[in-house]
Amino acid sequence: MSNVIPFLPLMLGALAALFLRGWARNIIMLVAPVVGALNLMGLEHGVFWSMEFMGYALEPVKVDKLSLMFGYLFHLAALIAIIYALHVKDTVQHVAGLAYAASAVGAVFAGDLLTLFVFWELLALTSVFLIWARRTDRAYSSGFRYLIIQILSGVLLLAGLLIFAQVNNSLLFTQIGLDHDGIAEIGAWLIFAAFGIKCAFPFVHNWLTDSYPESTPSGTVFLASFTTKVAVYAFARGFPGEEILVWIGVTMACFPIFFAVIENDLRRVLAYSLINQIGFMIVGIGIGTALALNGAVAHAFNDVIFKGLLMMTMGAVLHMTGKINGSELGGLYKSMPKTTILCIVGAASISAFPLFSGFVSKSMIMAA
């Protein structure tokens, strides 16, 4: 069994990026996700290590098929985002991006709710710097609003896990469900709400469409890859087969489109589209069959790649033109032909066009 904790290579890479400069930093940033992914290949299924805290058994690292799938996904997403961000000479973005990715990996390998809570909060604290790194007044204001709602999600998760610890005398992160009696039901709904906020459920989704478009071009690629996908993982782990998720997911798949078609900021269009795609995943988790769950996880995997690609193309447009409003742009295929082709590839995949990845994963969910 490998002796390296899954999130450690990325976290050490973030620490090294804080002190290194130039080519040395670039090499470390590229090596960290590769080493992390190779480390996952050596992990055996089961509990990595266990400990006791205040009388409760904790499992900081638990390995199974679901956590490994998201672990590989997050290392791939980190590598892609890092390559995209290498041209940026900004220590804040480099350190925050790697630490953010490490927090996501730590969350999906958490075998208990307390460890999950720690990484849940680290996700918020590390990612907000990718918004502030743009260094505009709107980015600072949006970042603070983003941080408030993310911390609220953490507080709800903490309250829920404390209730579960009291009722069940256990903090292990297994299937939670909503079918409980008494105070345990309150705890389950608190955890459900905490996951829902991070998943951008209807009426608590504004943090996503408010903050992501205000981030830096490279920061947006990181943001689109981790926070909501960790929440999708948490629902797949804790609430598979809950019928209410089907209705929530359907709503998420439908309502953002009405906002997207009247939005002018193209990165905000993609933010609404991100909620739409998460809706498909939540529907799959709500159905809860093997095919549906496989489709939801597959779509999460695909979404990180094609949504990351679309965010990169819009970042390239913003970098080259200084503009991102659709009404101010046009004819870019002449001056940016490669970006145009890549944008069409991402758009075809997100549209479930045959022979593209989105067609496969969406078909699995629809079939289920």
Short mmCIF file of C-alpha atoms in Angstrom, two decimals:
data_model
loop_
_atom_site.label_atom_id
_atom_site.label_comp_id
_atom_site.label_asym_id
_atom_site.label_seq_id
_atom_site.Cartn_x
_atom_site.Cartn_y
_atom_site.Cartn_z
CA MET A 1 0.00 0.00 0.00
CA SER A 2 1.23 3.48 -0.84
CA ASN A 3 2.32 5.51 2.15
CA VAL A 4 1.54 8.93 0.66
CA ILE A 5 -1.70 10.64 1.69
CA PRO A 6 -3.66 11.41 -1.53
CA PHE A 7 -3.87 15.20 -1.10
CA LEU A 8 -0.26 15.58 0.07
CA PRO A 9 1.55 15.91 -3.32
CA LEU A 10 -0.71 18.80 -4.37
CA MET A 11 -0.48 20.50 -0.96
CA LEU A 12 3.32 20.18 -0.92
CA GLY A 13 3.33 21.57 -4.45
CA ALA A 14 1.36 24.59 -3.25
CA LEU A 15 3.83 25.10 -0.40
CA ALA A 16 6.78 24.87 -2.79
CA ALA A 17 5.15 27.30 -5.22
CA LEU A 18 4.99 29.83 -2.41
CA PHE A 19 8.79 30.00 -2.21
CA LEU A 20 9.99 29.07 -5.71
CA ARG A 21 10.05 31.31 -8.75
CA GLY A 22 10.38 30.97 -12.52
CA TRP A 23 11.03 27.62 -14.17
CA ALA A 24 11.54 25.87 -10.82
CA ARG A 25 8.00 26.76 -9.74
CA ASN A 26 6.58 25.72 -13.12
CA ILE A 27 8.24 22.30 -12.88
CA ILE A 28 6.96 21.71 -9.34
CA MET A 29 3.44 22.76 -10.34
CA LEU A 30 3.42 20.34 -13.27
CA VAL A 31 4.98 17.48 -11.32
CA ALA A 32 2.65 17.70 -8.29
CA PRO A 33 -0.59 16.47 -9.97
CA VAL A 34 1.31 13.80 -11.93
CA VAL A 35 2.93 12.42 -8.77
CA GLY A 36 -0.42 12.62 -7.00
CA ALA A 37 -2.17 10.63 -9.74
CA LEU A 38 0.58 8.00 -9.79
CA ASN A 39 0.26 7.71 -6.02
CA LEU A 40 -3.45 6.91 -6.39
CA MET A 41 -2.57 3.94 -8.57
CA GLY A 42 -0.78 2.37 -5.62
CA LEU A 43 -3.65 2.76 -3.18
CA GLU A 44 -5.56 -0.32 -2.11
CA HIS A 45 -9.26 -0.12 -1.30
CA GLY A 46 -10.02 0.34 2.37
CA VAL A 47 -9.16 2.68 5.21
CA PHE A 48 -5.77 4.34 4.78
CA TRP A 49 -5.40 4.95 8.47
CA SER A 50 -7.72 5.48 11.41
CA MET A 51 -7.50 7.42 14.66
CA GLU A 52 -9.62 8.35 17.62
CA PHE A 53 -10.73 11.90 18.47
CA MET A 54 -12.78 12.68 21.59
CA GLY A 55 -14.03 9.12 21.68
CA TYR A 56 -15.02 8.98 18.00
CA ALA A 57 -13.32 6.82 15.38
CA LEU A 58 -12.02 8.88 12.45
CA GLU A 59 -10.97 7.69 9.01
CA PRO A 60 -9.13 10.63 7.40
CA VAL A 61 -8.47 8.65 4.21
CA LYS A 62 -10.82 5.97 2.90
CA VAL A 63 -10.29 4.55 -0.58
CA ASP A 64 -12.97 2.98 -2.77
CA LYS A 65 -14.07 3.14 -6.41
CA LEU A 66 -16.05 6.36 -5.99
CA SER A 67 -13.31 8.30 -4.20
CA LEU A 68 -10.65 7.03 -6.62
CA MET A 69 -12.72 8.14 -9.64
CA PHE A 70 -13.02 11.68 -8.28
CA GLY A 71 -9.40 11.58 -7.14
CA TYR A 72 -8.17 10.87 -10.66
CA LEU A 73 -10.56 13.48 -12.04
CA PHE A 74 -9.28 16.21 -9.71
CA HIS A 75 -5.63 15.47 -10.49
CA LEU A 76 -6.41 15.62 -14.22
CA ALA A 77 -8.32 18.88 -13.74
CA ALA A 78 -5.45 20.33 -11.69
CA LEU A 79 -2.90 19.44 -14.40
CA ILE A 80 -5.03 20.99 -17.15
CA ALA A 81 -5.66 24.18 -15.16
CA ILE A 82 -1.99 24.47 -14.19
CA ILE A 83 -0.83 24.20 -17.80
CA TYR A 84 -3.33 26.92 -18.70
CA ALA A 85 -2.04 29.13 -15.84
CA LEU A 86 1.71 28.70 -16.37
CA HIS A 87 2.00 31.97 -18.28
CA VAL A 88 0.61 33.87 -15.29
CA LYS A 89 3.27 35.41 -13.07
CA ASP A 90 1.16 35.55 -9.92
CA THR A 91 2.15 33.68 -6.78
CA VAL A 92 -1.33 34.04 -5.27
CA GLN A 93 -3.04 32.25 -8.16
CA HIS A 94 -0.47 29.46 -8.32
CA VAL A 95 -0.47 28.72 -4.60
CA ALA A 96 -4.24 29.07 -4.23
CA GLY A 97 -4.92 26.88 -7.28
CA LEU A 98 -2.79 23.98 -6.03
CA ALA A 99 -4.04 24.25 -2.45
CA TYR A 100 -7.64 24.37 -3.75
CA ALA A 101 -7.09 21.19 -5.78
CA ALA A 102 -5.48 19.51 -2.76
CA SER A 103 -8.49 20.41 -0.61
CA ALA A 104 -10.85 18.85 -3.17
CA VAL A 105 -8.81 15.64 -3.19
CA GLY A 106 -8.77 15.57 0.61
CA ALA A 107 -12.56 15.97 0.71
CA VAL A 108 -13.35 13.05 -1.60
CA PHE A 109 -11.08 10.68 0.33
CA ALA A 110 -12.51 11.69 3.73
CA GLY A 111 -13.93 8.65 5.47
CA ASP A 112 -15.59 10.63 8.26
CA LEU A 113 -17.69 13.78 8.45
CA LEU A 114 -15.21 15.73 10.60
CA THR A 115 -12.41 15.32 8.06
CA LEU A 116 -14.87 16.22 5.32
CA PHE A 117 -15.76 19.40 7.23
CA VAL A 118 -12.10 20.42 7.49
CA PHE A 119 -11.55 20.12 3.75
CA TRP A 120 -15.01 21.62 3.08
CA GLU A 121 -13.83 24.82 4.73
CA LEU A 122 -10.39 24.67 3.13
CA LEU A 123 -12.13 24.60 -0.26
CA ALA A 124 -13.74 27.93 0.56
CA LEU A 125 -10.64 29.57 2.01
CA THR A 126 -8.32 28.57 -0.82
CA SER A 127 -10.69 29.23 -3.71
CA VAL A 128 -11.66 32.77 -2.69
CA PHE A 129 -8.12 33.96 -3.46
CA LEU A 130 -8.64 32.99 -7.10
CA ILE A 131 -11.48 35.52 -7.19
CA TRP A 132 -9.60 38.23 -5.30
CA ALA A 133 -6.55 37.69 -7.53
CA ARG A 134 -8.25 39.69 -10.27
CA ARG A 135 -7.76 42.70 -7.98
CA THR A 136 -10.81 44.72 -8.99
CA ASP A 137 -13.44 46.23 -6.72
CA ARG A 138 -16.10 43.91 -8.14
CA ALA A 139 -13.84 40.90 -7.55
CA TYR A 140 -13.19 41.87 -3.92
CA SER A 141 -16.91 42.40 -3.22
CA SER A 142 -17.92 39.21 -5.00
CA GLY A 143 -15.21 37.27 -3.17
CA PHE A 144 -16.51 38.35 0.22
CA ARG A 145 -20.07 37.36 -0.71
CA TYR A 146 -18.74 34.03 -2.00
CA LEU A 147 -16.83 33.40 1.23
CA ILE A 148 -19.85 34.19 3.42
CA ILE A 149 -22.12 31.65 1.68
CA GLN A 150 -19.37 29.01 1.61
CA ILE A 151 -18.72 29.43 5.33
CA LEU A 152 -22.48 29.16 5.92
CA SER A 153 -22.41 25.82 4.14
CA GLY A 154 -19.63 24.71 6.47
CA VAL A 155 -21.54 25.82 9.56
CA LEU A 156 -24.58 23.79 8.47
CA LEU A 157 -22.37 20.77 7.86
CA LEU A 158 -20.77 21.16 11.30
CA ALA A 159 -24.17 21.43 12.99
CA GLY A 160 -25.42 18.35 11.16
CA LEU A 161 -22.39 16.22 11.94
CA LEU A 162 -22.55 17.18 15.64
CA ILE A 163 -26.17 15.99 15.78
CA PHE A 164 -25.25 12.75 14.02
CA ALA A 165 -22.32 12.22 16.38
CA GLN A 166 -24.65 12.63 19.36
CA VAL A 167 -27.41 10.37 18.01
CA ASN A 168 -25.38 7.63 16.32
CA ASN A 169 -22.17 7.87 18.36
CA SER A 170 -20.31 7.82 15.04
CA LEU A 171 -18.81 10.34 12.62
CA LEU A 172 -18.13 7.93 9.75
CA PHE A 173 -19.23 9.22 6.35
CA THR A 174 -21.53 6.54 5.00
CA GLN A 175 -24.96 6.77 3.37
CA ILE A 176 -26.92 9.34 5.40
CA GLY A 177 -30.34 9.54 3.72
CA LEU A 178 -33.30 11.61 4.88
CA ASP A 179 -35.37 8.85 6.50
CA HIS A 180 -34.71 9.46 10.19
CA ASP A 181 -36.71 10.17 13.33
CA GLY A 182 -36.48 13.01 15.82
CA ILE A 183 -33.38 15.16 15.99
CA ALA A 184 -31.49 12.85 13.61
CA GLU A 185 -33.81 14.03 10.84
CA ILE A 186 -32.82 17.64 11.56
CA GLY A 187 -29.15 16.64 11.37
CA ALA A 188 -29.68 14.89 8.04
CA TRP A 189 -31.46 17.91 6.55
CA LEU A 190 -28.69 20.25 7.79
CA ILE A 191 -26.07 18.15 6.03
CA PHE A 192 -28.31 17.96 2.95
CA ALA A 193 -28.59 21.77 2.94
CA ALA A 194 -24.81 22.17 3.35
CA PHE A 195 -24.21 19.94 0.33
CA GLY A 196 -26.98 21.73 -1.58
CA ILE A 197 -25.43 25.17 -1.10
CA LYS A 198 -22.09 24.01 -2.49
CA CYS A 199 -23.93 22.26 -5.33
CA ALA A 200 -25.68 25.55 -6.27
CA PHE A 201 -29.23 24.33 -5.66
CA PRO A 202 -32.05 26.65 -6.80
CA PHE A 203 -32.40 29.79 -4.62
CA VAL A 204 -28.89 29.26 -3.19
CA HIS A 205 -27.09 29.34 -6.56
CA ASN A 206 -26.35 33.05 -6.83
CA TRP A 207 -22.89 32.72 -5.26
CA LEU A 208 -21.74 30.80 -8.34
CA THR A 209 -23.02 33.16 -11.03
CA ASP A 210 -21.87 36.14 -8.94
CA SER A 211 -18.30 35.04 -8.22
CA TYR A 212 -17.01 32.83 -11.02
CA PRO A 213 -17.25 35.49 -13.76
CA GLU A 214 -15.29 37.91 -11.53
CA SER A 215 -12.32 35.56 -11.16
CA THR A 216 -9.15 35.69 -13.24
CA PRO A 217 -9.20 33.84 -16.59
CA SER A 218 -7.10 30.98 -15.19
CA GLY A 219 -8.82 31.07 -11.78
CA THR A 220 -12.19 30.39 -13.39
CA VAL A 221 -10.88 27.11 -14.81
CA PHE A 222 -9.94 25.96 -11.30
CA LEU A 223 -13.26 27.13 -9.83
CA ALA A 224 -15.35 25.31 -12.44
CA SER A 225 -13.57 22.04 -11.66
CA PHE A 226 -13.68 21.49 -7.91
CA THR A 227 -16.25 23.02 -5.53
CA THR A 228 -19.46 21.83 -7.17
CA LYS A 229 -17.92 18.45 -8.07
CA VAL A 230 -17.00 17.83 -4.43
CA ALA A 231 -20.66 18.52 -3.58
CA VAL A 232 -21.80 16.09 -6.29
CA TYR A 233 -19.49 13.47 -4.77
CA ALA A 234 -20.89 14.18 -1.30
CA PHE A 235 -24.46 13.63 -2.54
CA ALA A 236 -23.45 10.42 -4.32
CA ARG A 237 -21.88 9.20 -1.09
CA GLY A 238 -24.48 10.40 1.40
CA PHE A 239 -27.85 10.65 -0.37
CA PRO A 240 -28.07 8.24 -3.34
CA GLY A 241 -31.61 7.31 -4.36
CA GLU A 242 -33.33 10.23 -2.58
CA GLU A 243 -36.29 11.07 -4.83
CA ILE A 244 -36.27 14.77 -3.91
CA LEU A 245 -32.93 15.04 -5.73
CA VAL A 246 -34.63 14.10 -9.00
CA TRP A 247 -36.97 17.10 -8.74
CA ILE A 248 -34.18 19.43 -7.62
CA GLY A 249 -31.95 18.20 -10.44
CA VAL A 250 -34.66 18.69 -13.07
CA THR A 251 -35.17 22.25 -11.84
CA MET A 252 -31.43 22.90 -11.99
CA ALA A 253 -31.27 21.52 -15.52
CA CYS A 254 -34.07 23.85 -16.69
CA PHE A 255 -34.15 27.24 -14.97
CA PRO A 256 -30.54 28.47 -15.62
CA ILE A 257 -31.06 28.30 -19.37
CA PHE A 258 -33.61 31.14 -19.24
CA PHE A 259 -31.00 33.33 -17.57
CA ALA A 260 -28.15 32.18 -19.82
CA VAL A 261 -29.90 33.15 -23.07
CA ILE A 262 -30.43 36.75 -21.92
CA GLU A 263 -26.98 37.13 -20.28
CA ASN A 264 -24.35 39.24 -22.04
CA ASP A 265 -21.24 38.27 -20.03
CA LEU A 266 -20.07 35.05 -21.70
CA ARG A 267 -18.38 33.71 -18.57
CA ARG A 268 -21.62 34.24 -16.66
CA VAL A 269 -23.40 32.31 -19.43
CA LEU A 270 -21.02 29.42 -18.71
CA ALA A 271 -21.68 29.78 -14.97
CA TYR A 272 -25.41 29.30 -15.55
CA SER A 273 -24.58 26.42 -17.87
CA LEU A 274 -22.51 24.85 -15.08
CA ILE A 275 -25.60 24.76 -12.84
CA ASN A 276 -27.54 23.20 -15.71
CA GLN A 277 -24.99 20.39 -16.09
CA ILE A 278 -24.89 19.74 -12.34
CA GLY A 279 -28.64 19.26 -12.56
CA PHE A 280 -28.11 16.20 -14.76
CA MET A 281 -25.73 14.75 -12.17
CA ILE A 282 -28.15 15.38 -9.30
CA VAL A 283 -30.98 13.69 -11.22
CA GLY A 284 -28.77 10.63 -11.70
CA ILE A 285 -27.90 10.52 -8.00
CA GLY A 286 -31.57 10.92 -7.10
CA ILE A 287 -32.54 7.95 -9.29
CA GLY A 288 -29.89 5.98 -7.45
CA THR A 289 -29.56 2.90 -9.66
CA ALA A 290 -26.14 1.64 -10.72
CA LEU A 291 -26.61 3.00 -14.25
CA ALA A 292 -27.79 6.37 -12.96
CA LEU A 293 -24.92 6.75 -10.49
CA ASN A 294 -22.39 5.69 -13.10
CA GLY A 295 -23.91 8.22 -15.50
CA ALA A 296 -23.77 10.98 -12.87
CA VAL A 297 -20.13 10.31 -12.06
CA ALA A 298 -19.25 9.99 -15.75
CA HIS A 299 -20.97 13.30 -16.46
CA ALA A 300 -19.07 14.95 -13.61
CA PHE A 301 -15.87 13.65 -15.17
CA ASN A 302 -16.84 14.90 -18.63
CA ASP A 303 -18.11 18.23 -17.35
CA VAL A 304 -14.79 19.10 -15.74
CA ILE A 305 -13.11 18.58 -19.11
CA PHE A 306 -15.56 20.27 -21.48
CA LYS A 307 -16.55 23.06 -19.09
CA GLY A 308 -12.88 23.65 -18.35
CA LEU A 309 -12.23 23.85 -22.09
CA LEU A 310 -15.06 26.39 -22.56
CA MET A 311 -13.80 28.45 -19.62
CA MET A 312 -10.33 28.40 -21.18
CA THR A 313 -11.62 29.64 -24.52
CA MET A 314 -13.53 32.50 -22.87
CA GLY A 315 -10.45 33.27 -20.78
CA ALA A 316 -8.43 33.45 -24.00
CA VAL A 317 -10.98 35.87 -25.47
CA LEU A 318 -10.82 38.03 -22.34
CA HIS A 319 -7.01 37.91 -22.40
CA MET A 320 -6.74 38.89 -26.07
CA THR A 321 -9.53 41.46 -26.35
CA GLY A 322 -10.05 42.70 -22.79
CA LYS A 323 -13.78 42.19 -23.36
CA ILE A 324 -16.17 39.39 -22.43
CA ASN A 325 -19.63 40.79 -23.29
CA GLY A 326 -21.11 39.10 -26.33
CA SER A 327 -22.49 42.40 -27.67
CA GLU A 328 -18.95 43.80 -27.89
CA LEU A 329 -17.44 40.81 -29.67
CA GLY A 330 -17.74 39.27 -33.12
CA GLY A 331 -15.71 37.79 -35.96
CA LEU A 332 -13.10 36.36 -33.60
CA TYR A 333 -12.78 33.21 -35.71
CA LYS A 334 -10.61 35.28 -38.07
CA SER A 335 -8.07 36.37 -35.45
CA MET A 336 -8.42 33.39 -33.06
CA PRO A 337 -9.06 30.33 -35.28
CA LYS A 338 -7.59 27.74 -32.86
CA THR A 339 -9.64 29.06 -29.97
CA THR A 340 -12.73 28.95 -32.20
CA ILE A 341 -12.19 25.27 -33.04
CA LEU A 342 -11.62 24.33 -29.40
CA CYS A 343 -14.71 26.28 -28.34
CA ILE A 344 -16.78 24.35 -30.90
CA VAL A 345 -15.42 21.06 -29.50
CA GLY A 346 -16.45 22.06 -25.97
CA ALA A 347 -19.85 23.29 -27.16
CA ALA A 348 -20.51 20.06 -29.06
CA SER A 349 -19.68 17.97 -26.01
CA ILE A 350 -21.81 19.99 -23.58
CA SER A 351 -24.65 19.78 -26.12
CA ALA A 352 -24.42 15.94 -26.11
CA PHE A 353 -23.55 15.89 -29.81
CA PRO A 354 -22.98 12.29 -31.02
CA LEU A 355 -19.36 11.05 -30.78
CA PHE A 356 -18.56 13.60 -28.06
CA SER A 357 -18.21 12.76 -24.35
CA GLY A 358 -21.35 14.54 -23.15
CA PHE A 359 -23.46 12.34 -25.44
CA VAL A 360 -22.33 9.21 -23.58
CA SER A 361 -22.82 10.38 -19.99
CA LYS A 362 -26.10 12.20 -20.62
CA SER A 363 -27.43 9.15 -22.45
CA MET A 364 -26.64 7.00 -19.41
CA ILE A 365 -28.64 9.31 -17.14
CA MET A 366 -31.53 9.58 -19.59
CA ALA A 367 -31.62 5.78 -20.00
CA ALA A 368 -31.67 5.33 -16.22
#
